[in-house]
Amino acid sequence: KAGVTQTPRYLIKTRGQQVTLSCSPISGHRSVSWYQQTPGQGLQFLFEYFSETQRNKGNFPGRFSGRQFSNSRSEMNVSTLELGDSALYLCASSPGGDRGRRETQYFGPGTRLLVL
Amino acid sequence: AQSVTQLDSQVPVFEEAPVELRCNYSSSVSVYLFWYVQYPNQGLQLLLKYLSGSTLVKGINGFEAEFNKSQTSFHLRKPSVHISDTAEYFCAVRGAYKTSYDKVIFGPGTSLSVIP
């Protein structure tokens, strides 16, 4: 099975712009989670989607949003970019559903976003 | 609220020596516990997880961890490290299903450096 894929792998934007990142989960996985990784704040949970519904979200401003499509692919969007949004954005997928199927997450390689 | 503490930010160890990476957590609900490894410029890979049952959990690459509820700890151990174990290690917790705690909280990470 192919692993989790994220596109693009690298991205450079300027302040005020918006960006959309894409994540394709492992085939058959219905749950997708997004994380932000920075040297200062470490790994922080952004949101989780299961069957097109947002299941939970972290403590990020409304500029960060996401969605999941019927084929389980997910996108996250950041509007009005700030310098502090520079980070590695990681996507993880899991089979989803009940306990035991949700907890094992498989991570993609990440999208590295640089905001100038 | 939930939090994870990894007391050692950096751990240098000689090749073939044993290693222990410490993790303590705080939570007002029962949790699931995880250890992940991140190699340079890659996403995270699950080493092992504790959901329930035996408190000694064995994972990949010869790692194991022991859940200690009274000490709220989940330390990671390996009896003999290899150069290839050099990486960043993250401890994580996840709270009960279908609650606001049902999201992954990561510790700050421990950088393991194996010295030849």
JSON list of N, CA and C in Angstrom, two decimals, chain A residues 9-10 33 35 37 42-45 48 55-59 88 90 97-100 102-110 112, chain B residues 32 34 36 38 41-46 49 51-53 88 90 94-108:
[
{"chain": "A", "resi": 9, "resn": "ARG", "atom": "N", "xyz": [5.54, 19.47, -1.24]},
{"chain": "A", "resi": 9, "resn": "ARG", "atom": "CA", "xyz": [6.48, 19.18, -0.16]},
{"chain": "A", "resi": 9, "resn": "ARG", "atom": "C", "xyz": [7.11, 20.45, 0.39]},
{"chain": "A", "resi": 10, "resn": "TYR", "atom": "N", "xyz": [7.28, 21.43, -0.46]},
{"chain": "A", "resi": 10, "resn": "TYR", "atom": "CA", "xyz": [7.86, 22.70, -0.04]},
{"chain": "A", "resi": 10, "resn": "TYR", "atom": "C", "xyz": [7.08, 23.85, -0.66]},
{"chain": "A", "resi": 33, "resn": "SER", "atom": "N", "xyz": [-5.67, 13.52, 10.30]},
{"chain": "A", "resi": 33, "resn": "SER", "atom": "CA", "xyz": [-5.35, 14.56, 11.28]},
{"chain": "A", "resi": 33, "resn": "SER", "atom": "C", "xyz": [-4.23, 15.43, 10.74]},
{"chain": "A", "resi": 35, "resn": "TYR", "atom": "N", "xyz": [-1.15, 18.34, 11.86]},
{"chain": "A", "resi": 35, "resn": "TYR", "atom": "CA", "xyz": [-0.32, 18.85, 12.94]},
{"chain": "A", "resi": 35, "resn": "TYR", "atom": "C", "xyz": [0.62, 19.91, 12.38]},
{"chain": "A", "resi": 37, "resn": "GLN", "atom": "N", "xyz": [4.37, 21.60, 13.13]},
{"chain": "A", "resi": 37, "resn": "GLN", "atom": "CA", "xyz": [5.61, 21.39, 13.87]},
{"chain": "A", "resi": 37, "resn": "GLN", "atom": "C", "xyz": [6.53, 22.58, 13.67]},
{"chain": "A", "resi": 42, "resn": "GLY", "atom": "N", "xyz": [6.96, 23.07, 19.01]},
{"chain": "A", "resi": 42, "resn": "GLY", "atom": "CA", "xyz": [6.91, 21.62, 18.87]},
{"chain": "A", "resi": 42, "resn": "GLY", "atom": "C", "xyz": [5.77, 21.17, 17.98]},
{"chain": "A", "resi": 43, "resn": "LEU", "atom": "N", "xyz": [5.27, 19.99, 18.26]},
{"chain": "A", "resi": 43, "resn": "LEU", "atom": "CA", "xyz": [4.18, 19.41, 17.48]},
{"chain": "A", "resi": 43, "resn": "LEU", "atom": "C", "xyz": [2.85, 19.78, 18.11]},
{"chain": "A", "resi": 44, "resn": "GLN", "atom": "N", "xyz": [1.99, 20.42, 17.33]},
{"chain": "A", "resi": 44, "resn": "GLN", "atom": "CA", "xyz": [0.69, 20.83, 17.85]},
{"chain": "A", "resi": 44, "resn": "GLN", "atom": "C", "xyz": [-0.42, 20.33, 16.96]},
{"chain": "A", "resi": 45, "resn": "PHE", "atom": "N", "xyz": [-1.47, 19.81, 17.58]},
{"chain": "A", "resi": 45, "resn": "PHE", "atom": "CA", "xyz": [-2.62, 19.28, 16.88]},
{"chain": "A", "resi": 45, "resn": "PHE", "atom": "C", "xyz": [-3.46, 20.41, 16.30]},
{"chain": "A", "resi": 48, "resn": "GLU", "atom": "N", "xyz": [-8.82, 17.08, 13.28]},
{"chain": "A", "resi": 48, "resn": "GLU", "atom": "CA", "xyz": [-9.00, 15.70, 12.83]},
{"chain": "A", "resi": 48, "resn": "GLU", "atom": "C", "xyz": [-10.33, 15.60, 12.10]},
{"chain": "A", "resi": 55, "resn": "ARG", "atom": "N", "xyz": [-13.86, 16.07, 13.66]},
{"chain": "A", "resi": 55, "resn": "ARG", "atom": "CA", "xyz": [-14.10, 15.38, 14.91]},
{"chain": "A", "resi": 55, "resn": "ARG", "atom": "C", "xyz": [-13.58, 16.16, 16.11]},
{"chain": "A", "resi": 56, "resn": "ASN", "atom": "N", "xyz": [-12.47, 16.85, 15.91]},
{"chain": "A", "resi": 56, "resn": "ASN", "atom": "CA", "xyz": [-11.89, 17.60, 17.01]},
{"chain": "A", "resi": 56, "resn": "ASN", "atom": "C", "xyz": [-10.94, 18.65, 16.43]},
{"chain": "A", "resi": 57, "resn": "LYS", "atom": "N", "xyz": [-10.67, 19.69, 17.20]},
{"chain": "A", "resi": 57, "resn": "LYS", "atom": "CA", "xyz": [-9.73, 20.68, 16.73]},
{"chain": "A", "resi": 57, "resn": "LYS", "atom": "C", "xyz": [-8.87, 21.20, 17.86]},
{"chain": "A", "resi": 58, "resn": "GLY", "atom": "N", "xyz": [-7.71, 21.70, 17.50]},
{"chain": "A", "resi": 58, "resn": "GLY", "atom": "CA", "xyz": [-6.78, 22.25, 18.47]},
{"chain": "A", "resi": 58, "resn": "GLY", "atom": "C", "xyz": [-7.01, 23.74, 18.66]},
{"chain": "A", "resi": 59, "resn": "ASN", "atom": "N", "xyz": [-6.08, 24.36, 19.36]},
{"chain": "A", "resi": 59, "resn": "ASN", "atom": "CA", "xyz": [-6.21, 25.77, 19.71]},
{"chain": "A", "resi": 59, "resn": "ASN", "atom": "C", "xyz": [-5.50, 26.67, 18.71]},
{"chain": "A", "resi": 88, "resn": "LEU", "atom": "N", "xyz": [6.58, 23.02, 9.58]},
{"chain": "A", "resi": 88, "resn": "LEU", "atom": "CA", "xyz": [6.35, 21.76, 8.88]},
{"chain": "A", "resi": 88, "resn": "LEU", "atom": "C", "xyz": [4.93, 21.32, 9.23]},
{"chain": "A", "resi": 90, "resn": "LEU", "atom": "N", "xyz": [2.27, 18.44, 9.13]},
{"chain": "A", "resi": 90, "resn": "LEU", "atom": "CA", "xyz": [2.21, 16.99, 8.99]},
{"chain": "A", "resi": 90, "resn": "LEU", "atom": "C", "xyz": [0.76, 16.52, 8.94]},
{"chain": "A", "resi": 97, "resn": "GLY", "atom": "N", "xyz": [-12.80, 5.16, 13.06]},
{"chain": "A", "resi": 97, "resn": "GLY", "atom": "CA", "xyz": [-13.85, 4.35, 13.66]},
{"chain": "A", "resi": 97, "resn": "GLY", "atom": "C", "xyz": [-13.62, 4.15, 15.14]},
{"chain": "A", "resi": 98, "resn": "ASP", "atom": "N", "xyz": [-13.85, 2.94, 15.60]},
{"chain": "A", "resi": 98, "resn": "ASP", "atom": "CA", "xyz": [-13.80, 2.69, 17.02]},
{"chain": "A", "resi": 98, "resn": "ASP", "atom": "C", "xyz": [-12.38, 2.56, 17.54]},
{"chain": "A", "resi": 99, "resn": "ARG", "atom": "N", "xyz": [-12.31, 2.52, 18.87]},
{"chain": "A", "resi": 99, "resn": "ARG", "atom": "CA", "xyz": [-11.03, 2.40, 19.54]},
{"chain": "A", "resi": 99, "resn": "ARG", "atom": "C", "xyz": [-10.26, 1.19, 19.01]},
{"chain": "A", "resi": 100, "resn": "GLY", "atom": "N", "xyz": [-8.99, 1.37, 18.86]},
{"chain": "A", "resi": 100, "resn": "GLY", "atom": "CA", "xyz": [-8.13, 0.31, 18.33]},
{"chain": "A", "resi": 100, "resn": "GLY", "atom": "C", "xyz": [-7.85, 0.52, 16.86]},
{"chain": "A", "resi": 102, "resn": "ARG", "atom": "N", "xyz": [-8.40, 3.74, 15.54]},
{"chain": "A", "resi": 102, "resn": "ARG", "atom": "CA", "xyz": [-8.13, 5.17, 15.38]},
{"chain": "A", "resi": 102, "resn": "ARG", "atom": "C", "xyz": [-6.71, 5.52, 15.80]},
{"chain": "A", "resi": 103, "resn": "GLU", "atom": "N", "xyz": [-6.20, 4.79, 16.80]},
{"chain": "A", "resi": 103, "resn": "GLU", "atom": "CA", "xyz": [-5.02, 5.29, 17.50]},
{"chain": "A", "resi": 103, "resn": "GLU", "atom": "C", "xyz": [-3.73, 5.14, 16.72]},
{"chain": "A", "resi": 104, "resn": "THR", "atom": "N", "xyz": [-3.64, 4.17, 15.85]},
{"chain": "A", "resi": 104, "resn": "THR", "atom": "CA", "xyz": [-2.40, 4.00, 15.10]},
{"chain": "A", "resi": 104, "resn": "THR", "atom": "C", "xyz": [-2.43, 4.92, 13.90]},
{"chain": "A", "resi": 105, "resn": "GLN", "atom": "N", "xyz": [-1.68, 5.99, 14.00]},
{"chain": "A", "resi": 105, "resn": "GLN", "atom": "CA", "xyz": [-1.63, 6.98, 12.93]},
{"chain": "A", "resi": 105, "resn": "GLN", "atom": "C", "xyz": [-0.38, 6.80, 12.09]},
{"chain": "A", "resi": 106, "resn": "TYR", "atom": "N", "xyz": [-0.54, 6.95, 10.81]},
{"chain": "A", "resi": 106, "resn": "TYR", "atom": "CA", "xyz": [0.57, 6.87, 9.86]},
{"chain": "A", "resi": 106, "resn": "TYR", "atom": "C", "xyz": [0.80, 8.27, 9.30]},
{"chain": "A", "resi": 107, "resn": "PHE", "atom": "N", "xyz": [2.03, 8.76, 9.46]},
{"chain": "A", "resi": 107, "resn": "PHE", "atom": "CA", "xyz": [2.32, 10.13, 9.09]},
{"chain": "A", "resi": 107, "resn": "PHE", "atom": "C", "xyz": [2.90, 10.24, 7.69]},
{"chain": "A", "resi": 108, "resn": "GLY", "atom": "N", "xyz": [2.56, 11.33, 7.04]},
{"chain": "A", "resi": 108, "resn": "GLY", "atom": "CA", "xyz": [3.19, 11.68, 5.78]},
{"chain": "A", "resi": 108, "resn": "GLY", "atom": "C", "xyz": [4.50, 12.40, 6.03]},
{"chain": "A", "resi": 109, "resn": "PRO", "atom": "N", "xyz": [5.22, 12.74, 4.96]},
{"chain": "A", "resi": 109, "resn": "PRO", "atom": "CA", "xyz": [6.53, 13.39, 5.11]},
{"chain": "A", "resi": 109, "resn": "PRO", "atom": "C", "xyz": [6.44, 14.86, 5.47]},
{"chain": "A", "resi": 110, "resn": "GLY", "atom": "N", "xyz": [5.24, 15.44, 5.29]},
{"chain": "A", "resi": 110, "resn": "GLY", "atom": "CA", "xyz": [5.05, 16.84, 5.65]},
{"chain": "A", "resi": 110, "resn": "GLY", "atom": "C", "xyz": [5.20, 17.80, 4.49]},
{"chain": "A", "resi": 112, "resn": "ARG", "atom": "N", "xyz": [6.68, 21.60, 4.05]},
{"chain": "A", "resi": 112, "resn": "ARG", "atom": "CA", "xyz": [7.43, 22.66, 4.74]},
{"chain": "A", "resi": 112, "resn": "ARG", "atom": "C", "xyz": [7.04, 24.00, 4.13]},
{"chain": "B", "resi": 32, "resn": "TYR", "atom": "N", "xyz": [-4.45, 7.12, 26.36]},
{"chain": "B", "resi": 32, "resn": "TYR", "atom": "CA", "xyz": [-3.64, 6.19, 25.57]},
{"chain": "B", "resi": 32, "resn": "TYR", "atom": "C", "xyz": [-2.28, 6.86, 25.41]},
{"chain": "B", "resi": 34, "resn": "PHE", "atom": "N", "xyz": [1.76, 6.90, 23.57]},
{"chain": "B", "resi": 34, "resn": "PHE", "atom": "CA", "xyz": [2.48, 6.56, 22.35]},
{"chain": "B", "resi": 34, "resn": "PHE", "atom": "C", "xyz": [3.92, 7.07, 22.41]},
{"chain": "B", "resi": 36, "resn": "TYR", "atom": "N", "xyz": [6.75, 8.04, 19.34]},
{"chain": "B", "resi": 36, "resn": "TYR", "atom": "CA", "xyz": [7.02, 8.18, 17.92]},
{"chain": "B", "resi": 36, "resn": "TYR", "atom": "C", "xyz": [8.49, 8.52, 17.74]},
{"chain": "B", "resi": 38, "resn": "GLN", "atom": "N", "xyz": [11.19, 10.39, 14.86]},
{"chain": "B", "resi": 38, "resn": "GLN", "atom": "CA", "xyz": [11.27, 11.21, 13.64]},
{"chain": "B", "resi": 38, "resn": "GLN", "atom": "C", "xyz": [12.73, 11.29, 13.21]},
{"chain": "B", "resi": 41, "resn": "ASN", "atom": "N", "xyz": [14.25, 15.19, 8.38]},
{"chain": "B", "resi": 41, "resn": "ASN", "atom": "CA", "xyz": [13.51, 15.49, 7.15]},
{"chain": "B", "resi": 41, "resn": "ASN", "atom": "C", "xyz": [12.47, 14.43, 6.79]},
{"chain": "B", "resi": 42, "resn": "GLN", "atom": "N", "xyz": [11.95, 13.78, 7.81]},
{"chain": "B", "resi": 42, "resn": "GLN", "atom": "CA", "xyz": [10.90, 12.79, 7.58]},
{"chain": "B", "resi": 42, "resn": "GLN", "atom": "C", "xyz": [9.72, 13.04, 8.53]},
{"chain": "B", "resi": 43, "resn": "GLY", "atom": "N", "xyz": [8.63, 12.34, 8.25]},
{"chain": "B", "resi": 43, "resn": "GLY", "atom": "CA", "xyz": [7.49, 12.40, 9.15]},
{"chain": "B", "resi": 43, "resn": "GLY", "atom": "C", "xyz": [7.72, 11.51, 10.36]},
{"chain": "B", "resi": 44, "resn": "LEU", "atom": "N", "xyz": [6.68, 11.33, 11.16]},
{"chain": "B", "resi": 44, "resn": "LEU", "atom": "CA", "xyz": [6.80, 10.53, 12.37]},
{"chain": "B", "resi": 44, "resn": "LEU", "atom": "C", "xyz": [6.44, 9.08, 12.11]},
{"chain": "B", "resi": 45, "resn": "GLN", "atom": "N", "xyz": [7.09, 8.20, 12.84]},
{"chain": "B", "resi": 45, "resn": "GLN", "atom": "CA", "xyz": [6.80, 6.77, 12.74]},
{"chain": "B", "resi": 45, "resn": "GLN", "atom": "C", "xyz": [6.46, 6.26, 14.13]},
{"chain": "B", "resi": 46, "resn": "LEU", "atom": "N", "xyz": [5.38, 5.50, 14.24]},
{"chain": "B", "resi": 46, "resn": "LEU", "atom": "CA", "xyz": [4.97, 4.97, 15.53]},
{"chain": "B", "resi": 46, "resn": "LEU", "atom": "C", "xyz": [5.92, 3.85, 15.97]},
{"chain": "B", "resi": 49, "resn": "LYS", "atom": "N", "xyz": [2.68, 1.66, 21.32]},
{"chain": "B", "resi": 49, "resn": "LYS", "atom": "CA", "xyz": [1.52, 2.31, 21.91]},
{"chain": "B", "resi": 49, "resn": "LYS", "atom": "C", "xyz": [1.00, 1.48, 23.07]},
{"chain": "B", "resi": 51, "resn": "LEU", "atom": "N", "xyz": [-2.62, 0.96, 24.94]},
{"chain": "B", "resi": 51, "resn": "LEU", "atom": "CA", "xyz": [-4.06, 1.24, 24.94]},
{"chain": "B", "resi": 51, "resn": "LEU", "atom": "C", "xyz": [-4.69, 0.69, 26.21]},
{"chain": "B", "resi": 52, "resn": "SER", "atom": "N", "xyz": [-4.32, -0.54, 26.56]},
{"chain": "B", "resi": 52, "resn": "SER", "atom": "CA", "xyz": [-4.82, -1.19, 27.77]},
{"chain": "B", "resi": 52, "resn": "SER", "atom": "C", "xyz": [-4.05, -2.49, 27.93]},
{"chain": "B", "resi": 53, "resn": "GLY", "atom": "N", "xyz": [-4.33, -3.22, 29.02]},
{"chain": "B", "resi": 53, "resn": "GLY", "atom": "CA", "xyz": [-3.72, -4.53, 29.21]},
{"chain": "B", "resi": 53, "resn": "GLY", "atom": "C", "xyz": [-2.35, -4.44, 29.85]},
{"chain": "B", "resi": 88, "resn": "GLU", "atom": "N", "xyz": [14.93, 11.99, 16.63]},
{"chain": "B", "resi": 88, "resn": "GLU", "atom": "CA", "xyz": [14.13, 12.70, 17.63]},
{"chain": "B", "resi": 88, "resn": "GLU", "atom": "C", "xyz": [13.00, 11.77, 18.05]},
{"chain": "B", "resi": 90, "resn": "PHE", "atom": "N", "xyz": [9.44, 11.33, 20.30]},
{"chain": "B", "resi": 90, "resn": "PHE", "atom": "CA", "xyz": [8.32, 12.06, 20.88]},
{"chain": "B", "resi": 90, "resn": "PHE", "atom": "C", "xyz": [7.39, 11.12, 21.64]},
{"chain": "B", "resi": 94, "resn": "ARG", "atom": "N", "xyz": [-3.26, 10.57, 24.27]},
{"chain": "B", "resi": 94, "resn": "ARG", "atom": "CA", "xyz": [-4.56, 10.83, 23.65]},
{"chain": "B", "resi": 94, "resn": "ARG", "atom": "C", "xyz": [-5.62, 10.45, 24.65]},
{"chain": "B", "resi": 95, "resn": "GLY", "atom": "N", "xyz": [-6.59, 11.33, 24.86]},
{"chain": "B", "resi": 95, "resn": "GLY", "atom": "CA", "xyz": [-7.62, 11.11, 25.86]},
{"chain": "B", "resi": 95, "resn": "GLY", "atom": "C", "xyz": [-8.77, 10.27, 25.33]},
{"chain": "B", "resi": 96, "resn": "ALA", "atom": "N", "xyz": [-9.78, 10.16, 26.18]},
{"chain": "B", "resi": 96, "resn": "ALA", "atom": "CA", "xyz": [-10.89, 9.25, 25.91]},
{"chain": "B", "resi": 96, "resn": "ALA", "atom": "C", "xyz": [-11.64, 9.60, 24.63]},
{"chain": "B", "resi": 97, "resn": "TYR", "atom": "N", "xyz": [-12.13, 8.56, 24.00]},
{"chain": "B", "resi": 97, "resn": "TYR", "atom": "CA", "xyz": [-12.86, 8.66, 22.74]},
{"chain": "B", "resi": 97, "resn": "TYR", "atom": "C", "xyz": [-14.11, 9.53, 22.88]},
{"chain": "B", "resi": 98, "resn": "LYS", "atom": "N", "xyz": [-14.36, 10.35, 21.88]},
{"chain": "B", "resi": 98, "resn": "LYS", "atom": "CA", "xyz": [-15.55, 11.19, 21.82]},
{"chain": "B", "resi": 98, "resn": "LYS", "atom": "C", "xyz": [-15.63, 12.18, 22.97]},
{"chain": "B", "resi": 99, "resn": "THR", "atom": "N", "xyz": [-14.49, 12.63, 23.45]},
{"chain": "B", "resi": 99, "resn": "THR", "atom": "CA", "xyz": [-14.46, 13.72, 24.42]},
{"chain": "B", "resi": 99, "resn": "THR", "atom": "C", "xyz": [-13.56, 14.82, 23.85]},
{"chain": "B", "resi": 100, "resn": "SER", "atom": "N", "xyz": [-13.53, 15.95, 24.53]},
{"chain": "B", "resi": 100, "resn": "SER", "atom": "CA", "xyz": [-12.67, 17.04, 24.06]},
{"chain": "B", "resi": 100, "resn": "SER", "atom": "C", "xyz": [-11.20, 16.69, 24.23]},
{"chain": "B", "resi": 101, "resn": "TYR", "atom": "N", "xyz": [-10.92, 15.61, 24.98]},
{"chain": "B", "resi": 101, "resn": "TYR", "atom": "CA", "xyz": [-9.53, 15.18, 25.17]},
{"chain": "B", "resi": 101, "resn": "TYR", "atom": "C", "xyz": [-9.09, 14.20, 24.08]},
{"chain": "B", "resi": 102, "resn": "ASP", "atom": "N", "xyz": [-9.98, 13.89, 23.17]},
{"chain": "B", "resi": 102, "resn": "ASP", "atom": "CA", "xyz": [-9.69, 12.90, 22.13]},
{"chain": "B", "resi": 102, "resn": "ASP", "atom": "C", "xyz": [-8.85, 13.52, 21.01]},
{"chain": "B", "resi": 103, "resn": "LYS", "atom": "N", "xyz": [-7.64, 13.93, 21.36]},
{"chain": "B", "resi": 103, "resn": "LYS", "atom": "CA", "xyz": [-6.70, 14.46, 20.40]},
{"chain": "B", "resi": 103, "resn": "LYS", "atom": "C", "xyz": [-5.30, 14.18, 20.92]},
{"chain": "B", "resi": 104, "resn": "VAL", "atom": "N", "xyz": [-4.35, 14.11, 19.99]},
{"chain": "B", "resi": 104, "resn": "VAL", "atom": "CA", "xyz": [-2.99, 13.73, 20.37]},
{"chain": "B", "resi": 104, "resn": "VAL", "atom": "C", "xyz": [-2.22, 14.97, 20.83]},
{"chain": "B", "resi": 105, "resn": "ILE", "atom": "N", "xyz": [-1.66, 14.88, 22.03]},
{"chain": "B", "resi": 105, "resn": "ILE", "atom": "CA", "xyz": [-0.79, 15.91, 22.58]},
{"chain": "B", "resi": 105, "resn": "ILE", "atom": "C", "xyz": [0.62, 15.35, 22.65]},
{"chain": "B", "resi": 106, "resn": "PHE", "atom": "N", "xyz": [1.56, 16.04, 22.03]},
{"chain": "B", "resi": 106, "resn": "PHE", "atom": "CA", "xyz": [2.94, 15.58, 21.97]},
{"chain": "B", "resi": 106, "resn": "PHE", "atom": "C", "xyz": [3.80, 16.26, 23.04]},
{"chain": "B", "resi": 107, "resn": "GLY", "atom": "N", "xyz": [4.81, 15.53, 23.49]},
{"chain": "B", "resi": 107, "resn": "GLY", "atom": "CA", "xyz": [5.83, 16.14, 24.32]},
{"chain": "B", "resi": 107, "resn": "GLY", "atom": "C", "xyz": [6.80, 16.93, 23.44]},
{"chain": "B", "resi": 108, "resn": "PRO", "atom": "N", "xyz": [7.74, 17.63, 24.06]},
{"chain": "B", "resi": 108, "resn": "PRO", "atom": "CA", "xyz": [8.66, 18.49, 23.30]},
{"chain": "B", "resi": 108, "resn": "PRO", "atom": "C", "xyz": [9.73, 17.73, 22.52]}
]
